[in-house]
PDB file of C-alpha atoms and ligand atoms in Angstrom:
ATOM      1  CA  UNK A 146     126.048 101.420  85.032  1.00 57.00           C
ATOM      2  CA  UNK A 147     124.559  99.456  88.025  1.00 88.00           C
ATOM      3  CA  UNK A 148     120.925 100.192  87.013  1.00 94.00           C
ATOM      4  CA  UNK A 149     121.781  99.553  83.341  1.00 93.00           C
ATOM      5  CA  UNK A 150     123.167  95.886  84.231  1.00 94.00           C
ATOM      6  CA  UNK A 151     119.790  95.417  86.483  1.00 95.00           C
ATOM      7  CA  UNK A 152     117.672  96.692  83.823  1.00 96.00           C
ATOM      8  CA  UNK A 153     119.242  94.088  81.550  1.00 94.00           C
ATOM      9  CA  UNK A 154     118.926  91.700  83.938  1.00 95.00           C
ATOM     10  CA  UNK A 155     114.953  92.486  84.887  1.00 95.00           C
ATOM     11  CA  UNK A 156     114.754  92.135  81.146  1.00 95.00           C
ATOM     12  CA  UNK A 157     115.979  88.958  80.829  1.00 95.00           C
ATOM     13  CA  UNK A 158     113.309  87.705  83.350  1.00 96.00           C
ATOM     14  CA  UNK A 159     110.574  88.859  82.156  1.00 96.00           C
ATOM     15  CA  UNK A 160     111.138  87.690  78.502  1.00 95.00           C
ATOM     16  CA  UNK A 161     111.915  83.892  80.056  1.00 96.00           C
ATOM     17  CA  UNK A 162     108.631  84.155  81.796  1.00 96.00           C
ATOM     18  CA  UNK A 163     106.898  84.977  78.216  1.00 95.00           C
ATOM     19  CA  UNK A 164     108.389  82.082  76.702  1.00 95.00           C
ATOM     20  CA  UNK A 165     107.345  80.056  79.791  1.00 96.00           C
ATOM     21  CA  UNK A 166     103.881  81.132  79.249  1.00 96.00           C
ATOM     22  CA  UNK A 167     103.554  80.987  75.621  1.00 96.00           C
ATOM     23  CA  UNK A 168     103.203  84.744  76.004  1.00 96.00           C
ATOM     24  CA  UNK A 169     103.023  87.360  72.891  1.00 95.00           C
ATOM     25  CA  UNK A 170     104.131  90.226  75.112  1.00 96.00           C
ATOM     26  CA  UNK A 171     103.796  91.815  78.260  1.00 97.00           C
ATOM     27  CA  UNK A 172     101.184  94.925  78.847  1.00 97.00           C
ATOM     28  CA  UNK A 173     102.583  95.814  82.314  1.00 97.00           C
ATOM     29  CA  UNK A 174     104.954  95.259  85.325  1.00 97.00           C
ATOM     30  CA  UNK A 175     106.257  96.221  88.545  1.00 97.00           C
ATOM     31  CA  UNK A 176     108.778  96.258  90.180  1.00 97.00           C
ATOM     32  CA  UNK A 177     109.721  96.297  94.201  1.00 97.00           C
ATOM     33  CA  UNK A 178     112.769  98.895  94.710  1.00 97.00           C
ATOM     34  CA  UNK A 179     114.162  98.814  98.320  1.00 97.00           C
ATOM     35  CA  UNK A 180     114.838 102.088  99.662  1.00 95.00           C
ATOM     36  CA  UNK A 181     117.943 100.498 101.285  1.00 96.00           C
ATOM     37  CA  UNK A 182     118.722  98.443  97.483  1.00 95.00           C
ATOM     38  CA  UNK A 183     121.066 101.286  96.213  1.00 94.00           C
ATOM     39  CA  UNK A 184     119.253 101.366  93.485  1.00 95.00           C
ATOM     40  CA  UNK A 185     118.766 104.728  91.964  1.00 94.00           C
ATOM     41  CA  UNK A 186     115.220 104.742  91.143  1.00 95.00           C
ATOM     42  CA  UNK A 187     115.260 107.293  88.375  1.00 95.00           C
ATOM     43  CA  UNK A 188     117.828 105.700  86.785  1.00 96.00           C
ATOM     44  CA  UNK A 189     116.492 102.648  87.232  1.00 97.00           C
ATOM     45  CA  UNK A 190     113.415 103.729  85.091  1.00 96.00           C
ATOM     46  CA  UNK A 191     115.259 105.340  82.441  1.00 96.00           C
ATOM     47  CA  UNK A 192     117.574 102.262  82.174  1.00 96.00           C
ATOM     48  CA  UNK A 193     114.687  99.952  81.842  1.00 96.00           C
ATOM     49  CA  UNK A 194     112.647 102.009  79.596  1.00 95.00           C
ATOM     50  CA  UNK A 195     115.207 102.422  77.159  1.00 94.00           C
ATOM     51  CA  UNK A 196     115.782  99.045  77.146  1.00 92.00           C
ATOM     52  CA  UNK A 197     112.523  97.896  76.726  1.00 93.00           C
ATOM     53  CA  UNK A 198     111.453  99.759  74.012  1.00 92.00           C
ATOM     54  CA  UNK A 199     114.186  98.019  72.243  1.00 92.00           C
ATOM     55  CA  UNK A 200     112.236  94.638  72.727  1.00 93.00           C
ATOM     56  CA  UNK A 201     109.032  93.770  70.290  1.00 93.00           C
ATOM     57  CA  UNK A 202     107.678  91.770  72.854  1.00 95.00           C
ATOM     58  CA  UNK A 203     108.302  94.301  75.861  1.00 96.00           C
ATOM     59  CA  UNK A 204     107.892  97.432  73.767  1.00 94.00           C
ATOM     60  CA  UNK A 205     104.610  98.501  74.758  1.00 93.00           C
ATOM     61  CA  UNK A 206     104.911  97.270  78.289  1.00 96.00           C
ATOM     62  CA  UNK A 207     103.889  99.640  81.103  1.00 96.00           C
ATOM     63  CA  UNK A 208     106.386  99.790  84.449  1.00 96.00           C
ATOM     64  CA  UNK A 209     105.526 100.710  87.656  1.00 97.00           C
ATOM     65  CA  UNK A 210     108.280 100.929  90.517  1.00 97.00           C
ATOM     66  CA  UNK A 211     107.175 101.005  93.833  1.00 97.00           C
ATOM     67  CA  UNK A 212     109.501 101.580  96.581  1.00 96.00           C
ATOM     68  CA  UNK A 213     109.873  99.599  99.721  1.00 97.00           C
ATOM     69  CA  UNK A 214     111.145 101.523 102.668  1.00 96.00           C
ATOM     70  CA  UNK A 215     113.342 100.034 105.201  1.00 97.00           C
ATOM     71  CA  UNK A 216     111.776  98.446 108.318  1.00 97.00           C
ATOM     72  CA  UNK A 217     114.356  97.326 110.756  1.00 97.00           C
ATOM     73  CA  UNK A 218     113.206  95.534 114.276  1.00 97.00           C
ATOM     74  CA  UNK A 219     115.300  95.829 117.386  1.00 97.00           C
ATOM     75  CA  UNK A 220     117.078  92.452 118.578  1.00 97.00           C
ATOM     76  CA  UNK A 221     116.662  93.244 122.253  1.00 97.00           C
ATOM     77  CA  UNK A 222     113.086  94.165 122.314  1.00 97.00           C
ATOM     78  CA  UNK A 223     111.490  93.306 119.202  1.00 97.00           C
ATOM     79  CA  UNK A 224     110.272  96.987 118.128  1.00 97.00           C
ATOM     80  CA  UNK A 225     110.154  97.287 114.397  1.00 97.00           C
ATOM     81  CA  UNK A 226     111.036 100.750 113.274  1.00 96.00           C
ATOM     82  CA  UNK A 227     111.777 102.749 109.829  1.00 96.00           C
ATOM     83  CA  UNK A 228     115.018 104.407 109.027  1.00 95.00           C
ATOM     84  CA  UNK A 229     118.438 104.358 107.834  1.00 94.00           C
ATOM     85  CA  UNK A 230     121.326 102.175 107.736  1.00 93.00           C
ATOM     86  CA  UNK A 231     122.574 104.218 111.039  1.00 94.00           C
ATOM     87  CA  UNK A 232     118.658 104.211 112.875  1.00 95.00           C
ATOM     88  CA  UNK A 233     118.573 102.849 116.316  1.00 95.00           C
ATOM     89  CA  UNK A 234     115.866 101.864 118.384  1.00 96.00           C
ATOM     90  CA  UNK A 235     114.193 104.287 120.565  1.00 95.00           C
ATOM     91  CA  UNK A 236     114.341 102.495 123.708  1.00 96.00           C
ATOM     92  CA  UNK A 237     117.688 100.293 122.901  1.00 96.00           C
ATOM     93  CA  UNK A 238     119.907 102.102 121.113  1.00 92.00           C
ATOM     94  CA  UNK A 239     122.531 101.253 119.082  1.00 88.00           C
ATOM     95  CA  UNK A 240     122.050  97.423 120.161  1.00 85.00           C
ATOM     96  CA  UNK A 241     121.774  95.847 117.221  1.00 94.00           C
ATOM     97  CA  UNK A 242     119.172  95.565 114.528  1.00 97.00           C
ATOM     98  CA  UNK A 243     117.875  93.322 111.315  1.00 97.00           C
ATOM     99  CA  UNK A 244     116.766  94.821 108.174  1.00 97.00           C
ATOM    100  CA  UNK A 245     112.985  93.216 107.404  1.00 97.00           C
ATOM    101  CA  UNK A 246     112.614  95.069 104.207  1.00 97.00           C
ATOM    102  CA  UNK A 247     114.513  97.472 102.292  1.00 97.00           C
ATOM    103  CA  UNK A 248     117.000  95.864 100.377  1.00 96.00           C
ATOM    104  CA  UNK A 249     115.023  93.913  97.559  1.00 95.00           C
ATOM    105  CA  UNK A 250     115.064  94.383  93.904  1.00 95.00           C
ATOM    106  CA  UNK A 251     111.740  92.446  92.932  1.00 95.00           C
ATOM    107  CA  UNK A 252     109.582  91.556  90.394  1.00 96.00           C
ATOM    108  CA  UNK A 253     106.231  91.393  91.527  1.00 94.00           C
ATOM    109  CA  UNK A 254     103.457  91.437  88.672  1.00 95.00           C
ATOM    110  CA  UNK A 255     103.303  90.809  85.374  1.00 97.00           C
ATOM    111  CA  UNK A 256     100.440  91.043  83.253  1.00 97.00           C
ATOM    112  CA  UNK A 257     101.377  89.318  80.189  1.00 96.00           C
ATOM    113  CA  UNK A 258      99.742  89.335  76.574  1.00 94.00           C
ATOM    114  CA  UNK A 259      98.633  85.844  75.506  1.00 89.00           C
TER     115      UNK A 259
HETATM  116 ZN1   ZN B 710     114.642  98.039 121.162  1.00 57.71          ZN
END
Protein backbone atom coordinates (compact mmCIF):
# COMPACT_ATOMS: atom_id res chain seq x y z
CA UNK A 1 0.00 0.00 0.00
CA UNK A 2 2.96 2.34 0.89
CA UNK A 3 4.78 1.70 -2.43
CA UNK A 4 1.47 1.91 -4.33
CA UNK A 5 0.76 5.57 -2.82
CA UNK A 6 4.64 6.45 -3.77
CA UNK A 7 4.30 5.02 -7.09
CA UNK A 8 1.29 7.29 -7.57
CA UNK A 9 2.97 9.93 -6.25
CA UNK A 10 6.45 9.46 -8.48
CA UNK A 11 3.83 9.43 -11.19
CA UNK A 12 2.42 12.49 -10.60
CA UNK A 13 5.92 14.14 -10.87
CA UNK A 14 7.05 13.02 -13.65
CA UNK A 15 3.88 13.78 -15.77
CA UNK A 16 4.06 17.66 -14.25
CA UNK A 17 7.58 17.76 -15.46
CA UNK A 18 6.26 16.67 -19.14
CA UNK A 19 3.83 19.31 -19.17
CA UNK A 20 6.55 21.69 -17.89
CA UNK A 21 8.63 20.76 -20.76
CA UNK A 22 6.21 20.55 -23.48
CA UNK A 23 7.15 16.87 -23.36
CA UNK A 24 5.30 13.97 -25.53
CA UNK A 25 6.48 11.29 -23.12
CA UNK A 26 9.16 10.05 -21.17
CA UNK A 27 11.71 7.16 -22.59
CA UNK A 28 13.37 6.56 -19.17
CA UNK A 29 13.88 7.29 -15.40
CA UNK A 30 15.43 6.59 -12.23
CA UNK A 31 14.90 6.58 -9.27
CA UNK A 32 17.18 6.90 -5.84
CA UNK A 33 15.76 4.21 -3.18
CA UNK A 34 17.42 4.59 0.29
CA UNK A 35 18.30 1.43 1.80
CA UNK A 36 17.19 3.01 5.13
CA UNK A 37 13.67 4.62 3.04
CA UNK A 38 11.47 1.54 3.98
CA UNK A 39 10.74 1.28 0.80
CA UNK A 40 10.34 -2.19 -0.50
CA UNK A 41 12.16 -2.09 -3.65
CA UNK A 42 10.42 -4.91 -5.43
CA UNK A 43 7.34 -3.63 -4.68
CA UNK A 44 8.23 -0.48 -5.45
CA UNK A 45 8.89 -1.61 -9.12
CA UNK A 46 5.90 -3.58 -9.53
CA UNK A 47 3.79 -0.67 -8.12
CA UNK A 48 5.26 1.74 -10.52
CA UNK A 49 5.25 -0.42 -13.48
CA UNK A 50 1.78 -1.21 -13.26
CA UNK A 51 1.01 2.11 -12.95
CA UNK A 52 2.79 3.38 -15.66
CA UNK A 53 1.76 1.31 -18.23
CA UNK A 54 -1.57 2.71 -17.49
CA UNK A 55 -0.27 6.22 -18.69
CA UNK A 56 0.05 7.01 -22.72
CA UNK A 57 2.60 9.33 -22.02
CA UNK A 58 4.64 7.09 -19.44
CA UNK A 59 3.75 3.79 -21.07
CA UNK A 60 6.82 3.01 -22.76
CA UNK A 61 9.03 4.57 -20.17
CA UNK A 62 12.03 2.56 -18.93
CA UNK A 63 12.77 2.62 -14.82
CA UNK A 64 15.78 2.08 -13.23
CA UNK A 65 16.01 2.00 -9.26
CA UNK A 66 19.17 2.33 -7.81
CA UNK A 67 19.64 1.91 -4.22
CA UNK A 68 21.44 4.18 -1.86
CA UNK A 69 22.93 2.50 1.14
CA UNK A 70 23.10 4.12 4.42
CA UNK A 71 26.25 6.10 5.35
CA UNK A 72 26.13 7.32 8.87
CA UNK A 73 29.27 9.52 10.37
CA UNK A 74 30.13 9.43 14.03
CA UNK A 75 29.40 12.81 16.04
CA UNK A 76 32.44 12.43 18.27
CA UNK A 77 35.02 11.71 15.72
CA UNK A 78 33.75 12.33 12.41
CA UNK A 79 34.21 8.63 10.90
CA UNK A 80 31.63 7.96 8.28
CA UNK A 81 30.60 4.36 8.26
CA UNK A 82 27.82 1.98 6.52
CA UNK A 83 25.22 0.08 8.39
CA UNK A 84 22.02 -0.18 10.07
CA UNK A 85 19.74 1.82 12.05
CA UNK A 86 21.51 0.06 15.28
CA UNK A 87 25.51 0.47 13.67
CA UNK A 88 27.91 2.18 15.91
CA UNK A 89 31.14 3.51 15.31
CA UNK A 90 34.12 1.42 15.65
CA UNK A 91 36.10 3.51 17.85
CA UNK A 92 32.99 5.43 19.67
CA UNK A 93 30.39 3.34 20.13
CA UNK A 94 27.04 3.83 20.64
CA UNK A 95 27.72 7.77 20.91
CA UNK A 96 25.61 9.05 18.65
CA UNK A 97 25.39 9.20 14.91
CA UNK A 98 23.70 11.17 11.70
CA UNK A 99 22.34 9.42 8.79
CA UNK A 100 24.18 11.14 5.46
CA UNK A 101 22.32 8.99 3.06
CA UNK A 102 19.91 6.31 3.22
CA UNK A 103 16.65 7.57 3.68
CA UNK A 104 15.74 9.33 0.25
CA UNK A 105 13.12 8.49 -2.19
CA UNK A 106 14.46 10.49 -5.34
CA UNK A 107 13.99 11.23 -8.68
CA UNK A 108 17.07 11.69 -10.36
CA UNK A 109 16.89 11.51 -14.33
CA UNK A 110 14.54 11.80 -16.71
CA UNK A 111 14.98 11.51 -20.25
CA UNK A 112 11.93 12.86 -21.70
CA UNK A 113 10.42 12.56 -25.36
CA UNK A 114 10.02 15.98 -27.01
ZN1 LIG B 1 33.56 7.66 16.19
Amino acid sequence: MHEASLALALAEELLDLLQKEGARGVLSFAVEVGELSGVEVEAFRQACEALIRTHPALSRAKLELRVVPARWRCRICGKTFGGDWWSVCQDCGPAGKDLLSGEELLLREVELEV
